[in-house]
CSV table of C-alpha atoms in Angstrom, one decimal:
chain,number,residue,atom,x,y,z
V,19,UNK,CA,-8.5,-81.9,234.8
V,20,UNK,CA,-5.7,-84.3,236.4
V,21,UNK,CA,-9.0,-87.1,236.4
V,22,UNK,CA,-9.7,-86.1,232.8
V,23,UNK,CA,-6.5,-86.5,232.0
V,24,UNK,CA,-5.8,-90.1,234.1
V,25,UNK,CA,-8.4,-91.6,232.1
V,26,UNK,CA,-7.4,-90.3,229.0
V,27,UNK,CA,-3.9,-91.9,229.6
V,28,UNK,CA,-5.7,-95.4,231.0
V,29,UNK,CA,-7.3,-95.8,227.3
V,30,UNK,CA,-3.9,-96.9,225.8
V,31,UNK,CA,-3.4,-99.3,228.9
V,32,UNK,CA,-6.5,-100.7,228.5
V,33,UNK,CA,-5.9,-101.3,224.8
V,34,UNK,CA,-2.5,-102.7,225.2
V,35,UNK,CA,-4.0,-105.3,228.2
V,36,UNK,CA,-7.0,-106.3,226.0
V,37,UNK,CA,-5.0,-106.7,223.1
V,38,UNK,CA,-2.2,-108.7,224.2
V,39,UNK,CA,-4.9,-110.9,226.9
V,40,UNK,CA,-7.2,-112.1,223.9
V,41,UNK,CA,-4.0,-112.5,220.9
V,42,UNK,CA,-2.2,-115.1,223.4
V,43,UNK,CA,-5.2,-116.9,223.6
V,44,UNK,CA,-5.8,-117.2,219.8
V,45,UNK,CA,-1.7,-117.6,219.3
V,46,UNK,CA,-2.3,-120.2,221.5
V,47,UNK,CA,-4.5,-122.2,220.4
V,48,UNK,CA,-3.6,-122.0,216.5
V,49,UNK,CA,-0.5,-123.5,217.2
V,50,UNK,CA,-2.4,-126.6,219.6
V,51,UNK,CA,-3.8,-126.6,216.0
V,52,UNK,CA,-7.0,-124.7,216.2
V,53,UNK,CA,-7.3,-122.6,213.2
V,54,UNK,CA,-11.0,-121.2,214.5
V,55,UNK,CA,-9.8,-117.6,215.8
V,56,UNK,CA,-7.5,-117.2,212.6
V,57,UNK,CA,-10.4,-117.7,210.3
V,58,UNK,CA,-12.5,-115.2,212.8
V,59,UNK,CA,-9.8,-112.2,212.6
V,60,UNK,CA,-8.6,-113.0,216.3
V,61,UNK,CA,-5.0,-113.7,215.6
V,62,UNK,CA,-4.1,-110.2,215.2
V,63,UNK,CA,-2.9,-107.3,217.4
V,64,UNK,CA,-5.0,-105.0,215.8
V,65,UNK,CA,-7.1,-103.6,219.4
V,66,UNK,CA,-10.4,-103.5,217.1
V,67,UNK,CA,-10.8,-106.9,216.3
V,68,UNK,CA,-10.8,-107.8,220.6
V,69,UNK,CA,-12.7,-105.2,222.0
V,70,UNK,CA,-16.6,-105.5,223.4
V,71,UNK,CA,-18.0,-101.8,223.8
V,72,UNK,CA,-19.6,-102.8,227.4
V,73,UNK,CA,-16.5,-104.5,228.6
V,74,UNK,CA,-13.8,-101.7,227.7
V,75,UNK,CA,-16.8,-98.8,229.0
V,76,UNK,CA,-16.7,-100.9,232.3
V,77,UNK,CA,-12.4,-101.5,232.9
V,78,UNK,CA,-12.5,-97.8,231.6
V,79,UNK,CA,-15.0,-96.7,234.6
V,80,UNK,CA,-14.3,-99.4,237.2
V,81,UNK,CA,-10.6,-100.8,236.7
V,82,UNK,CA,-13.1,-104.0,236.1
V,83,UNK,CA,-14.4,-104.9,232.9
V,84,UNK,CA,-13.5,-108.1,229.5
V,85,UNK,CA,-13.1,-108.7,225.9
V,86,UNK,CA,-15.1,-110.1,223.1
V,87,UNK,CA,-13.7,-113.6,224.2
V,88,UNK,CA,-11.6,-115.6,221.4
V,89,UNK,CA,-13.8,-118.8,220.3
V,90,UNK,CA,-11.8,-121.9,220.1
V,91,UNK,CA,-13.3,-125.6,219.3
V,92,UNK,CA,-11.8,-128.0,221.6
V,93,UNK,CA,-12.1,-131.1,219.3
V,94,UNK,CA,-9.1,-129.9,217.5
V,95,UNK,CA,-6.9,-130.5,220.5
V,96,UNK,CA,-5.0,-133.6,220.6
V,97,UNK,CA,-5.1,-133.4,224.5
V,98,UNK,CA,-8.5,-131.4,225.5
V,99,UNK,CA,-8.1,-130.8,229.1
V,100,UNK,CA,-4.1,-130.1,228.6
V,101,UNK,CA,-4.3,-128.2,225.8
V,102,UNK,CA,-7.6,-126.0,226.6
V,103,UNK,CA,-6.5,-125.2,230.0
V,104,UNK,CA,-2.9,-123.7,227.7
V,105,UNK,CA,-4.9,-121.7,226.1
V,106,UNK,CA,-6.9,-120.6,229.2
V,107,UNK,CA,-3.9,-119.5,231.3
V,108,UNK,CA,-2.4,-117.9,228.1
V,109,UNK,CA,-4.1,-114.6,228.4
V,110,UNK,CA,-3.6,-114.4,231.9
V,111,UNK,CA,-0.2,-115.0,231.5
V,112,UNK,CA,0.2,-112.6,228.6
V,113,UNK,CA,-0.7,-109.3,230.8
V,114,UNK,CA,1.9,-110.2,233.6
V,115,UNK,CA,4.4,-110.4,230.6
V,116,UNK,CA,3.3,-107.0,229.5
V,117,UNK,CA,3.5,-105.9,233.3
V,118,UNK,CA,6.7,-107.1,234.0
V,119,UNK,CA,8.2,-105.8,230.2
V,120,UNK,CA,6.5,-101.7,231.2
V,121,UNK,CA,7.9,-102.6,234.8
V,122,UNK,CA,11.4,-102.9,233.3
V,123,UNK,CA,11.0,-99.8,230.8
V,124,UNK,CA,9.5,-97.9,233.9
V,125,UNK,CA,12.7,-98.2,235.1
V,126,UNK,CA,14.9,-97.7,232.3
V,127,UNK,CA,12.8,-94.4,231.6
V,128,UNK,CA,13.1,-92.9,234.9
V,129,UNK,CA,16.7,-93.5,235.2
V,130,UNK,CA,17.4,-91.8,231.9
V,131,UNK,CA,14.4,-89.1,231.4
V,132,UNK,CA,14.0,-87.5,234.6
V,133,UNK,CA,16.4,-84.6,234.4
V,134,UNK,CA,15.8,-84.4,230.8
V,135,UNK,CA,12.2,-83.8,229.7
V,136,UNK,CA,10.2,-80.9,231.1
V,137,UNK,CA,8.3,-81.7,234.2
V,138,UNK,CA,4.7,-82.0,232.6
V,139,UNK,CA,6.0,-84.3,230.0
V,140,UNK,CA,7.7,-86.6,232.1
V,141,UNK,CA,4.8,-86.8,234.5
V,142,UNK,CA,2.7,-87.7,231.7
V,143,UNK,CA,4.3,-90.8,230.3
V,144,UNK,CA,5.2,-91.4,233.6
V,145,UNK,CA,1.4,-92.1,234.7
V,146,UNK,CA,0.8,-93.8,231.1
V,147,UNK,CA,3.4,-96.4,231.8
V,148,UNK,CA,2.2,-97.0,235.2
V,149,UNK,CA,-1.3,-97.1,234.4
V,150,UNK,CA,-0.5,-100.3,231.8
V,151,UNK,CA,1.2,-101.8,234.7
V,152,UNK,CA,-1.7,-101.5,237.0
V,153,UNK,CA,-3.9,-102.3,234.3
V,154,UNK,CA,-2.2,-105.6,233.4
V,155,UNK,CA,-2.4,-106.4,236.8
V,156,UNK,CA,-5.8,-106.0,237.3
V,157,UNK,CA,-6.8,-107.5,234.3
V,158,UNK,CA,-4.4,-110.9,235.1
V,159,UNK,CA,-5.9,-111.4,238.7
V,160,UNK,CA,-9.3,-110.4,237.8
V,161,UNK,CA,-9.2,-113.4,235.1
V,162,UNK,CA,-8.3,-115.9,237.7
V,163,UNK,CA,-11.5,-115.1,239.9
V,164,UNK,CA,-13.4,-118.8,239.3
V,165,UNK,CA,-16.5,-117.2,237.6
V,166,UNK,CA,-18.7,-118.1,234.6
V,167,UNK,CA,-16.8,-116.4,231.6
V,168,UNK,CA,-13.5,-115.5,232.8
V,169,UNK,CA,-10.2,-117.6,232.3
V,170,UNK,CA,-10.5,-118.9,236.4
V,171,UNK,CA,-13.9,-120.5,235.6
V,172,UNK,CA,-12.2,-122.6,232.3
V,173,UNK,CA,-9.0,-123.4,234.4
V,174,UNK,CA,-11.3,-124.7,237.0
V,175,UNK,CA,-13.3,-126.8,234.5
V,176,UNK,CA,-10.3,-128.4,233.0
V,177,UNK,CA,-8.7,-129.3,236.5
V,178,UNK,CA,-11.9,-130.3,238.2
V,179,UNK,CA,-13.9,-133.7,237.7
V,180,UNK,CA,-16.3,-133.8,234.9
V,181,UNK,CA,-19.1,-134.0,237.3
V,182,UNK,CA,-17.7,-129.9,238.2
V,183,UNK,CA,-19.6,-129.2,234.6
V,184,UNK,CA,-22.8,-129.5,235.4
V,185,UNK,CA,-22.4,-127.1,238.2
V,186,UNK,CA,-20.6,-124.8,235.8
V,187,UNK,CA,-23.7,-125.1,233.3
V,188,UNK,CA,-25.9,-123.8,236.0
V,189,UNK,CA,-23.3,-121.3,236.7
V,190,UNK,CA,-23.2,-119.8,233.4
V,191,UNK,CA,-27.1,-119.1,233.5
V,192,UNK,CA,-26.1,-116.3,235.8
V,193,UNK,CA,-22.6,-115.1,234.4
V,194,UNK,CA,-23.6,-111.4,233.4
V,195,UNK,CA,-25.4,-110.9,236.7
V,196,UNK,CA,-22.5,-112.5,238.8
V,197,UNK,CA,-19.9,-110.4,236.9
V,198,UNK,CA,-21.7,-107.0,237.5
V,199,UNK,CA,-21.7,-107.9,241.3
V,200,UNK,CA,-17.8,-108.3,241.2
V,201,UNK,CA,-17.1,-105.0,239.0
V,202,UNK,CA,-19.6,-103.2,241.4
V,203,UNK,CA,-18.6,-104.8,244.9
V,204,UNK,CA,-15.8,-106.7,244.6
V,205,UNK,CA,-13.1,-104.5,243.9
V,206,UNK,CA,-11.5,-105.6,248.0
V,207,UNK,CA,-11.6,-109.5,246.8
V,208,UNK,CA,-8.8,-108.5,243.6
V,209,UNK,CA,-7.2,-105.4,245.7
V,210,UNK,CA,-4.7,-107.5,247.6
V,211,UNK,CA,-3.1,-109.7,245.1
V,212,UNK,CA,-3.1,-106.3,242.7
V,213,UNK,CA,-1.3,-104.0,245.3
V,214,UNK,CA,1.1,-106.9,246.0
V,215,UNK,CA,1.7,-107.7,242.4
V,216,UNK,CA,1.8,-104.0,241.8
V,217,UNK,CA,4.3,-103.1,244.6
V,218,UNK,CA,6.3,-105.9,243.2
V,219,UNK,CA,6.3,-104.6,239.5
V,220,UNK,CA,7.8,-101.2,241.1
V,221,UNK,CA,10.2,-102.6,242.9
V,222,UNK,CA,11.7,-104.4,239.8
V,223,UNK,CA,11.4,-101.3,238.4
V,224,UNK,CA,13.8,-99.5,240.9
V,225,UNK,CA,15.9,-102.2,240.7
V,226,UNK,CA,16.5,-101.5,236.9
V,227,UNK,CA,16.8,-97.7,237.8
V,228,UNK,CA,20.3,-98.7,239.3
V,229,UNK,CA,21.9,-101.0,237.1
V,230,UNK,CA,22.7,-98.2,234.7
């Protein structure tokens, strides 16, 4: 039941982490003056409009999975590798500002909710919050991994040389199979820098706890 119950409570995370991830990258880029995602119903917070079926079954299963990825046209930067590699890191950076924010209301809500709702309430919202935390967090680190389709892979591309592309092309020929080996075996590569980042959200959340 308490499994049943965890993953019922991991849907909103997952929904809050997808949402946010894909929106920064279409807020992004509309204001570097790419008006693609607005006219394809990305630059919304509406969960529907950024979900792939396979991707949210997967993060949903395996704490591993992505989003029906925001298409952008580069041409309409005024500065392509600048502005691209903005909207690449915008996503990622999006989920750690929805970690830190739940990290700070984590805190806030324990301090003030503990000794006032009933036990089974409290333990609820309790794993809810802590499961959009983690869920951030594992979304943010697993979109740095420097692999075909993730945001790691385009940071790479606009930092690298331009000779770094045509490896990338070859890359890309493989990106589905290359991804299903990390959600399958490489949870221990992304486990470190999530516990970390994790035991680091909690702590700013105790922190908060005693300032009020």
């Amino acid at each position: 039941m308490d499994k049943i119950l965890n993953i019922f409570l991991t849907i909103p995370a997952i929904l809050i982490a997808f949402t946010f991830h894909e929106y920064a990258h279409a807020k992004v880029a509309d204001m570097l003056g790419d008006n693609t995602p607005k006219f394809e119903g990305r630059l919304t917070l509406n969960p529907i409009a950024h979900i792939d079926p396979m991707g949210f079954l997967m993060i949903l299963l395996f704490r591993f999975g992505w989003t029906k990825p925001v298409r952008t046209n580069q041409s309409a930067y005024k500065n392509y590798y600048k502005d691209d590699l903005k909207v690449s890191i915008a996503g990622i950076c999006a989920n750690l500002v929805v970690a830190i924010v739940f990290s700070i209301l984590f805190g806030i809500f324990v301090r003030f909710a503990f000794n006032v709702l009933p036990e089974s309430y409290y333990s609820v919202i309790s794993l809810m919050i802590s499961n959009i935390i983690a869920i951030n967090i594992s979304f943010a680190v697993f979109n740095l991994l420097p692999i075909p389709g993730l945001d790691g892979f385009k940071i790479l591309e606009d930092l690298m040389p331009k000779k770094f592309n045509n490896i990338g092309e070859q890359l890309y020929k493989y990106q589905m199979l290359i991804l299903l080996g990390i959600i399958f075996f490489g949870g221990f590569i992304i486990s470190v820098p999530v516990n970390f980042l994790y035991d680091k959200a909690i702590k700013l959340a105790s922190i908060v706890f005693t300032m009020f």
